CSV table of C-alpha atoms and ligand atoms in Angstrom, one decimal:
chain,number,residue,atom,x,y,z
A,1,MET,CA,0.0,0.0,0.0
A,2,SER,CA,1.2,3.5,-0.8
A,3,TYR,CA,-0.7,5.2,2.1
A,4,GLN,CA,-0.8,8.3,-0.1
A,5,GLN,CA,-4.2,9.5,1.2
A,6,GLU,CA,-3.3,8.7,4.8
A,7,LYS,CA,-0.2,10.7,4.5
A,8,GLN,CA,-1.9,13.7,2.9
A,9,VAL,CA,-4.8,13.8,5.5
A,10,ALA,CA,-2.3,13.4,8.4
A,11,ILE,CA,-0.1,16.2,7.1
A,12,GLU,CA,-3.1,18.5,6.6
A,13,ALA,CA,-4.5,17.7,10.0
A,14,ALA,CA,-1.2,18.2,11.8
A,15,LEU,CA,-0.5,21.5,10.1
A,16,ALA,CA,-4.0,22.8,10.9
A,17,ALA,CA,-3.4,21.8,14.6
A,18,ALA,CA,0.0,23.4,14.6
A,19,LYS,CA,-1.5,26.6,13.4
A,20,ILE,CA,-3.9,26.6,16.4
A,21,CYS,CA,-1.1,25.9,18.8
A,22,GLU,CA,1.0,28.7,17.5
A,23,GLN,CA,-1.9,31.1,17.6
A,24,VAL,CA,-2.7,30.2,21.2
A,25,ARG,CA,0.9,30.7,22.2
A,26,SER,CA,1.2,34.0,20.4
A,27,GLU,CA,-1.9,35.3,22.1
A,28,ARG,CA,-0.6,34.2,25.5
A,29,VAL,CA,-3.7,32.4,26.6
A,30,THR,CA,-1.7,29.4,27.7
A,31,GLN,CA,-2.7,29.0,31.4
A,32,ALA,CA,-2.6,25.3,32.2
A,33,MET,CA,-5.6,23.4,33.4
A,34,GLU,CA,-4.8,20.3,35.6
A,35,LYS,CA,-5.9,16.8,34.7
A,36,SER,CA,-6.7,14.2,37.3
A,37,ASP,CA,-3.1,12.8,37.1
A,38,LYS,CA,-1.9,16.4,37.9
A,39,SER,CA,-0.4,16.9,34.4
A,40,PRO,CA,-1.1,20.1,32.5
A,41,VAL,CA,-3.5,20.5,29.5
A,42,THR,CA,-4.3,23.7,27.6
A,43,VAL,CA,-6.9,25.0,25.2
A,44,ALA,CA,-4.4,24.3,22.5
A,45,ASP,CA,-4.2,20.6,23.4
A,46,TYR,CA,-8.0,20.4,23.1
A,47,GLY,CA,-8.2,22.5,19.9
A,48,SER,CA,-5.5,20.4,18.3
A,49,GLN,CA,-7.2,17.1,19.1
A,50,ALA,CA,-10.6,18.4,17.9
A,51,VAL,CA,-9.3,19.5,14.5
A,52,ILE,CA,-7.3,16.4,13.9
A,53,CYS,CA,-10.0,14.0,14.9
A,54,ARG,CA,-12.5,15.9,12.8
A,55,LEU,CA,-10.3,15.7,9.7
A,56,LEU,CA,-9.4,12.0,10.3
A,57,ALA,CA,-13.2,11.2,10.7
A,58,GLN,CA,-13.9,12.9,7.3
A,59,GLY,CA,-11.1,11.1,5.5
A,60,PHE,CA,-11.3,7.7,7.3
A,61,PRO,CA,-14.7,7.3,9.0
A,62,ASN,CA,-14.1,3.7,10.1
A,63,ASP,CA,-10.7,4.3,11.7
A,64,PRO,CA,-10.5,4.5,15.5
A,65,VAL,CA,-8.3,7.2,17.0
A,66,VAL,CA,-6.5,6.7,20.3
A,67,GLY,CA,-5.8,10.2,21.5
A,68,GLU,CA,-4.3,11.5,24.7
A,69,GLU,CA,-7.1,13.9,25.6
A,70,ASP,CA,-10.8,13.6,26.2
A,71,ALA,CA,-13.5,16.3,26.8
A,72,ALA,CA,-14.8,15.0,30.1
A,73,ASP,CA,-13.3,17.9,32.1
A,74,LEU,CA,-14.2,20.5,29.4
A,75,VAL,CA,-17.9,19.9,29.7
A,76,GLU,CA,-18.0,20.8,33.4
A,77,PRO,CA,-20.1,24.0,33.9
A,78,THR,CA,-17.0,25.7,35.4
A,79,MET,CA,-15.1,25.2,32.2
A,80,ALA,CA,-17.5,27.1,29.9
A,81,ASN,CA,-15.0,29.9,29.2
A,82,GLN,CA,-12.3,27.4,28.2
A,83,LEU,CA,-14.7,25.5,26.0
A,84,ALA,CA,-15.7,28.8,24.3
A,85,GLN,CA,-12.0,29.6,23.8
A,86,VAL,CA,-11.3,26.2,22.3
A,87,THR,CA,-14.3,26.6,20.0
A,88,SER,CA,-13.2,29.9,18.7
A,89,TYR,CA,-9.7,28.6,17.9
A,90,VAL,CA,-11.1,25.6,16.1
A,91,GLN,CA,-13.5,27.9,14.3
A,92,SER,CA,-10.5,29.7,12.8
A,93,VAL,CA,-9.6,26.6,10.9
A,94,THR,CA,-13.0,24.9,10.3
A,95,ASN,CA,-15.8,27.3,10.1
A,96,ASP,CA,-18.6,25.0,11.4
A,97,ALA,CA,-17.3,24.6,15.0
A,98,THR,CA,-19.8,24.9,17.8
A,99,PRO,CA,-19.1,23.9,21.5
A,100,GLU,CA,-21.1,20.7,21.1
A,101,ALA,CA,-19.3,19.8,17.9
A,102,VAL,CA,-15.9,20.5,19.4
A,103,VAL,CA,-16.7,18.2,22.4
A,104,SER,CA,-17.8,15.4,20.1
A,105,TRP,CA,-14.7,15.8,17.9
A,106,ILE,CA,-12.4,15.7,20.9
A,107,ASN,CA,-14.1,12.5,22.1
A,108,LEU,CA,-13.6,10.9,18.7
A,109,GLY,CA,-10.1,10.4,20.2
A,110,ASN,CA,-11.4,7.9,22.8
A,111,GLY,CA,-11.2,5.0,20.3
A,112,GLU,CA,-9.8,1.6,21.0
A,113,ILE,CA,-6.7,-0.1,19.6
A,114,GLY,CA,-7.6,-2.4,16.8
A,115,PRO,CA,-6.0,-4.0,13.7
A,116,ARG,CA,-5.8,-0.5,12.2
A,117,TYR,CA,-5.9,2.7,14.3
A,118,TRP,CA,-4.5,6.2,14.6
A,119,THR,CA,-2.7,7.4,17.7
A,120,LEU,CA,-2.6,11.1,18.4
A,121,ASP,CA,-0.7,13.4,20.8
A,122,PRO,CA,-2.3,16.8,20.1
A,123,ILE,CA,0.5,18.5,21.9
A,124,ASP,CA,3.4,16.4,23.0
A,125,GLY,CA,5.5,18.3,25.5
A,126,THR,CA,2.7,20.4,27.0
A,127,LYS,CA,5.2,21.5,29.7
A,128,GLY,CA,7.6,22.7,26.9
A,129,PHE,CA,4.7,24.4,25.2
A,130,LEU,CA,3.9,26.3,28.4
A,131,ARG,CA,7.6,27.2,28.9
A,132,ASN,CA,7.8,28.6,25.4
A,133,ASP,CA,10.2,25.7,24.5
A,134,GLN,CA,9.7,22.7,22.1
A,135,TYR,CA,6.5,20.8,21.5
A,136,ALA,CA,5.2,18.6,18.7
A,137,VAL,CA,1.9,17.6,17.2
A,138,ALA,CA,2.3,13.8,16.7
A,139,LEU,CA,0.0,11.6,14.6
A,140,ALA,CA,0.6,8.0,13.5
A,141,LEU,CA,-1.2,5.2,11.7
A,142,VAL,CA,-0.7,1.7,13.1
A,143,GLU,CA,-1.7,-1.5,11.3
A,144,GLN,CA,-1.2,-5.0,12.8
A,145,GLY,CA,1.0,-3.4,15.5
A,146,GLU,CA,3.3,-1.8,13.0
A,147,VAL,CA,3.5,2.0,12.5
A,148,LYS,CA,2.9,2.7,8.8
A,149,VAL,CA,2.6,6.5,8.7
A,150,GLY,CA,4.0,9.1,11.1
A,151,VAL,CA,3.8,12.9,11.1
A,152,LEU,CA,5.5,15.2,13.6
A,153,ALA,CA,4.8,18.9,13.4
A,154,CYS,CA,7.4,20.8,15.5
A,155,PRO,CA,6.4,24.5,15.1
A,156,ALA,CA,9.2,25.9,17.4
A,157,LEU,CA,12.1,23.7,16.2
A,158,PRO,CA,14.8,25.5,14.3
A,159,VAL,CA,15.1,24.3,10.8
A,160,ASN,CA,18.8,24.0,11.5
A,161,LEU,CA,19.6,23.2,15.1
A,162,ALA,CA,23.0,24.8,14.6
A,163,GLN,CA,21.2,28.1,13.9
A,164,PRO,CA,18.8,28.4,16.9
A,165,ASP,CA,17.9,32.0,15.9
A,166,GLY,CA,17.1,31.1,12.3
A,167,GLU,CA,13.8,30.0,10.8
A,168,ARG,CA,11.6,27.8,13.0
A,169,GLY,CA,9.0,25.2,12.3
A,170,VAL,CA,9.7,21.8,10.9
A,171,LEU,CA,7.4,19.0,9.6
A,172,PHE,CA,8.8,15.4,9.7
A,173,VAL,CA,6.9,12.8,7.7
A,174,ALA,CA,7.6,9.1,7.2
A,175,VAL,CA,5.8,6.2,5.4
A,176,ARG,CA,6.8,2.6,5.9
A,177,GLY,CA,9.2,1.6,3.1
A,178,GLN,CA,9.2,5.1,1.6
A,179,GLY,CA,11.8,6.9,3.8
A,180,ALA,CA,11.5,10.0,6.0
A,181,THR,CA,11.5,13.6,5.0
A,182,MET,CA,11.6,17.0,6.6
A,183,VAL,CA,10.3,20.3,5.3
A,184,PRO,CA,9.9,23.8,6.8
A,185,ILE,CA,6.3,24.3,8.0
A,186,SER,CA,6.4,27.5,6.0
A,187,GLY,CA,6.7,25.4,2.8
A,188,GLY,CA,9.2,24.1,0.3
A,189,GLU,CA,10.3,20.8,-1.1
A,190,PRO,CA,10.5,17.9,1.4
A,191,GLU,CA,14.1,16.8,1.8
A,192,SER,CA,15.0,13.2,2.5
A,193,ILE,CA,16.6,12.7,5.9
A,194,GLN,CA,19.1,10.2,7.2
A,195,VAL,CA,20.5,9.5,10.6
A,196,THR,CA,24.2,10.3,11.1
A,197,ASP,CA,26.4,7.3,10.1
A,198,ALA,CA,29.3,8.5,12.2
A,199,ASP,CA,30.6,6.0,14.7
A,200,ASN,CA,33.1,8.6,16.0
A,201,THR,CA,31.3,9.1,19.3
A,202,ALA,CA,33.6,11.9,20.3
A,203,GLU,CA,31.8,14.1,17.7
A,204,LEU,CA,28.3,12.9,18.5
A,205,ARG,CA,25.6,14.4,20.6
A,206,PHE,CA,22.7,12.9,22.6
A,207,VAL,CA,19.2,14.3,23.3
A,208,GLU,CA,17.0,13.9,26.4
A,209,SER,CA,13.9,15.4,28.0
A,210,VAL,CA,14.1,18.7,29.8
A,211,GLU,CA,11.9,17.3,32.6
A,212,SER,CA,13.9,15.2,35.0
A,213,GLY,CA,10.6,13.4,35.9
A,214,HIS,CA,10.5,12.0,32.3
A,215,GLY,CA,14.0,10.6,32.2
A,216,ASP,CA,16.8,9.8,34.5
A,217,HIS,CA,19.3,12.5,33.6
A,218,SER,CA,22.2,11.1,35.7
A,219,ARG,CA,22.0,7.6,34.4
A,220,GLN,CA,21.5,8.9,30.8
A,221,ASP,CA,24.7,10.9,31.3
A,222,LEU,CA,26.6,7.8,32.5
A,223,VAL,CA,25.4,5.7,29.6
A,224,ALA,CA,26.3,8.3,27.0
A,225,LYS,CA,29.8,8.7,28.5
A,226,ALA,CA,30.2,4.9,28.5
A,227,VAL,CA,29.4,4.9,24.8
A,228,GLY,CA,32.1,7.6,24.3
A,229,ILE,CA,29.8,10.6,23.8
A,230,THR,CA,31.6,13.5,25.6
A,231,ALA,CA,29.5,16.5,24.5
A,232,ASP,CA,26.8,17.7,26.9
A,233,SER,CA,23.3,16.5,26.2
A,234,LEU,CA,20.9,18.7,24.3
A,235,ARG,CA,17.7,18.9,26.4
A,236,MET,CA,14.6,19.2,24.4
A,237,ASP,CA,10.9,18.6,25.0
A,238,SER,CA,8.6,16.4,23.0
A,239,GLN,CA,9.2,14.0,20.0
A,240,ALA,CA,11.2,16.8,18.4
A,241,LYS,CA,14.0,14.6,19.9
A,242,TYR,CA,13.2,11.8,17.4
A,243,GLY,CA,13.4,14.5,14.7
A,244,ALA,CA,16.9,15.5,15.9
A,245,VAL,CA,18.1,11.8,15.6
A,246,ALA,CA,16.3,11.2,12.3
A,247,SER,CA,17.9,14.3,10.7
A,248,GLY,CA,21.4,13.4,11.9
A,249,GLN,CA,21.6,16.3,14.3
A,250,ALA,CA,21.9,13.9,17.3
A,251,ALA,CA,23.1,10.3,17.3
A,252,LEU,CA,21.1,9.1,20.4
A,253,TYR,CA,18.0,9.8,22.4
A,254,LEU,CA,17.8,8.2,25.8
A,255,ARG,CA,14.7,8.0,27.9
A,256,LEU,CA,15.3,5.9,31.0
A,257,PRO,CA,12.7,5.7,33.8
A,258,SER,CA,13.1,8.5,36.3
A,259,SER,CA,13.9,7.2,39.8
A,260,LYS,CA,10.9,9.2,40.9
A,261,TYR,CA,8.6,7.0,38.8
A,262,PRO,CA,10.4,3.7,38.4
A,263,ASN,CA,7.2,1.9,37.3
A,264,TYR,CA,6.1,4.4,34.7
A,265,ARG,CA,5.0,2.9,31.4
A,266,GLU,CA,5.4,5.0,28.2
A,267,LYS,CA,2.3,6.0,26.2
A,268,ILE,CA,1.9,4.9,22.5
A,269,TRP,CA,1.2,8.5,21.4
A,270,ASP,CA,4.5,9.7,22.8
A,271,HIS,CA,6.5,7.3,20.5
A,272,ALA,CA,4.6,6.0,17.5
A,273,ALA,CA,5.1,8.9,15.1
A,274,GLY,CA,8.7,9.5,16.3
A,275,THR,CA,9.6,5.8,15.9
A,276,ILE,CA,8.7,5.5,12.2
A,277,VAL,CA,10.4,8.8,11.4
A,278,VAL,CA,13.7,7.5,12.9
A,279,GLU,CA,13.4,4.0,11.5
A,280,GLU,CA,12.7,5.3,8.0
A,281,ALA,CA,15.7,7.6,8.3
A,282,GLY,CA,17.8,4.5,9.0
A,283,GLY,CA,17.9,4.5,12.8
A,284,LEU,CA,16.8,2.1,15.5
A,285,VAL,CA,14.2,2.3,18.3
A,286,THR,CA,13.9,-0.2,21.1
A,287,ASP,CA,13.2,-0.1,24.8
A,288,MET,CA,16.1,-0.1,27.3
A,289,HIS,CA,16.3,-3.9,27.2
A,290,GLY,CA,16.6,-4.0,23.5
A,291,LYS,CA,12.9,-5.1,22.8
A,292,PRO,CA,11.0,-3.5,20.0
A,293,LEU,CA,8.1,-1.2,21.2
A,294,ASN,CA,4.9,-3.1,21.1
A,295,PHE,CA,2.1,-0.9,19.7
A,296,SER,CA,-0.6,-3.6,19.6
A,297,ILE,CA,-1.5,-4.0,23.3
A,298,GLY,CA,-3.1,-0.9,24.6
A,299,SER,CA,-2.5,2.8,25.1
A,300,LYS,CA,0.5,2.0,27.4
A,301,LEU,CA,3.6,0.2,26.2
A,302,VAL,CA,3.2,-2.3,29.1
A,303,GLU,CA,5.8,-4.7,27.7
A,304,ASN,CA,8.5,-2.1,27.4
A,305,GLN,CA,10.5,0.0,29.8
A,306,GLY,CA,12.4,3.1,28.9
A,307,VAL,CA,13.3,4.0,25.2
A,308,VAL,CA,16.5,4.0,23.3
A,309,VAL,CA,16.6,5.8,19.9
A,310,SER,CA,19.8,5.8,17.9
A,311,ASN,CA,21.5,6.0,14.6
A,312,GLY,CA,21.7,2.2,14.6
A,313,VAL,CA,25.5,2.1,14.4
A,314,ILE,CA,25.9,2.7,18.2
A,315,HIS,CA,22.7,0.9,19.3
A,316,GLU,CA,24.3,-2.4,20.6
A,317,THR,CA,27.0,-0.5,22.4
A,318,VAL,CA,24.3,1.6,24.2
A,319,LEU,CA,22.3,-1.5,25.2
A,320,ALA,CA,25.6,-3.1,26.5
A,321,ALA,CA,26.3,0.1,28.5
A,322,LEU,CA,22.8,-0.1,29.9
A,323,ARG,CA,23.4,-3.7,31.0
A,324,ASP,CA,26.7,-2.6,32.6
A,325,THR,CA,25.1,0.2,34.6
A,326,ALA,CA,22.1,-1.8,35.7
A,327,ASN,CA,21.7,-1.9,39.4
B,1,LIG,N1,7.2,9.8,34.6
B,1,LIG,C1,7.2,9.9,33.3
B,1,LIG,N2,8.2,9.2,32.6
B,1,LIG,C2,8.2,9.4,31.2
B,1,LIG,N3,7.4,10.1,30.5
B,1,LIG,C3,6.4,10.8,31.2
B,1,LIG,C4,6.3,10.7,32.6
B,1,LIG,N4,5.2,11.4,32.9
B,1,LIG,C5,4.7,12.0,31.8
B,1,LIG,N5,5.4,11.6,30.7
B,1,LIG,C6,5.2,11.9,29.3
B,1,LIG,O1,6.2,12.7,28.9
B,1,LIG,C7,5.7,13.4,27.8
B,1,LIG,C8,6.6,14.6,27.4
B,1,LIG,O2,7.8,14.1,27.1
B,1,LIG,P1,9.1,15.0,27.0
B,1,LIG,O3,9.7,15.1,28.3
B,1,LIG,O4,10.0,14.2,26.1
B,1,LIG,O5,8.7,16.3,26.4
B,1,LIG,C9,4.3,13.8,28.2
B,1,LIG,O6,3.5,14.0,27.0
B,1,LIG,P2,2.5,15.2,27.0
B,1,LIG,O7,3.2,16.5,27.1
B,1,LIG,O8,1.9,15.0,25.7
B,1,LIG,O9,1.5,15.0,28.1
B,1,LIG,C10,3.9,12.6,29.0
B,1,LIG,O10,3.1,11.7,28.3
B,2,LIG,MG1,-0.2,15.4,28.6
B,3,LIG,MG1,3.0,13.3,24.9
B,4,LIG,MG1,0.1,15.6,24.9
């Protein structure tokens, strides 16, 4: 299958959502609401999920969507103002939005995993979004447990990481068997991307989360040093880290369970789109024990712990260093 239509709809949806997110950020209406697990969510997360689920339902009415957010909190009477805000942002990209329609579109993301499903993170890195740092809109199509299409819109990512003050906004796209590309969100010809093939670790960089609760910074540092990476890590929110590895701007992304949450299990929407972008760019993605990520069980990667993303060349050395530093 060529997945041409899936790719086109996913790109259109992610770009429409990215527009809403950037608009919310530029208008500084980004106070966080708190979810029951105490994590933050904003009107932009809701607006992004509404628009994407709506466009997916138009293109693929039979496909379930497993999204991060749902509208249960947003329909509380005390949240009427926030729902009105979400509706007006969604209205700016689809002109038939009403509060009721927006709630129903968001809830289209409560689908179940099946033989074919989409998984959506409407804003990955909400904490980065709130800090004015990196975030990504992440959308992937999974069939029989294998990611087939992945789109990552990173509106704040410098097109060239070496020029942080240069143009920002990058779209990564991958289709199984067709390679991975990046293109500025402002437009242009998609450019094929490849992981770095260097095995000269002294020249390599690694990426990790900004949030220490999302990854064990000290162990990540030890493992990187054991592999021979001497440069400081580049800390970055969201699946933009997968983009950095896929485009050769970093050789390794380590996400080891934080000692604060040793039993945390990763969510499928935090990894599906990033995984195919890196694999199609020639890299490797496994958990910290070397097992492939299993996207066919549920919304959590219950069979996996931690995530290791690399250019492939150094993967086995990284896994060996992890075994050596195991306690
Ligand atoms: N204890 C934990 N360990 C690892 N990831 C966690 C975590 N708690 C939350 N997360 C996830 O970390 C994601 C952000 O990752 P990063 O640190 O790479 O930006 C969050 O996505 P959202 O921001 O979509 O909720 C959330 O799903
Ligand atoms: Mg969240
Ligand atoms: Mg996320
Ligand atoms: Mg999210």
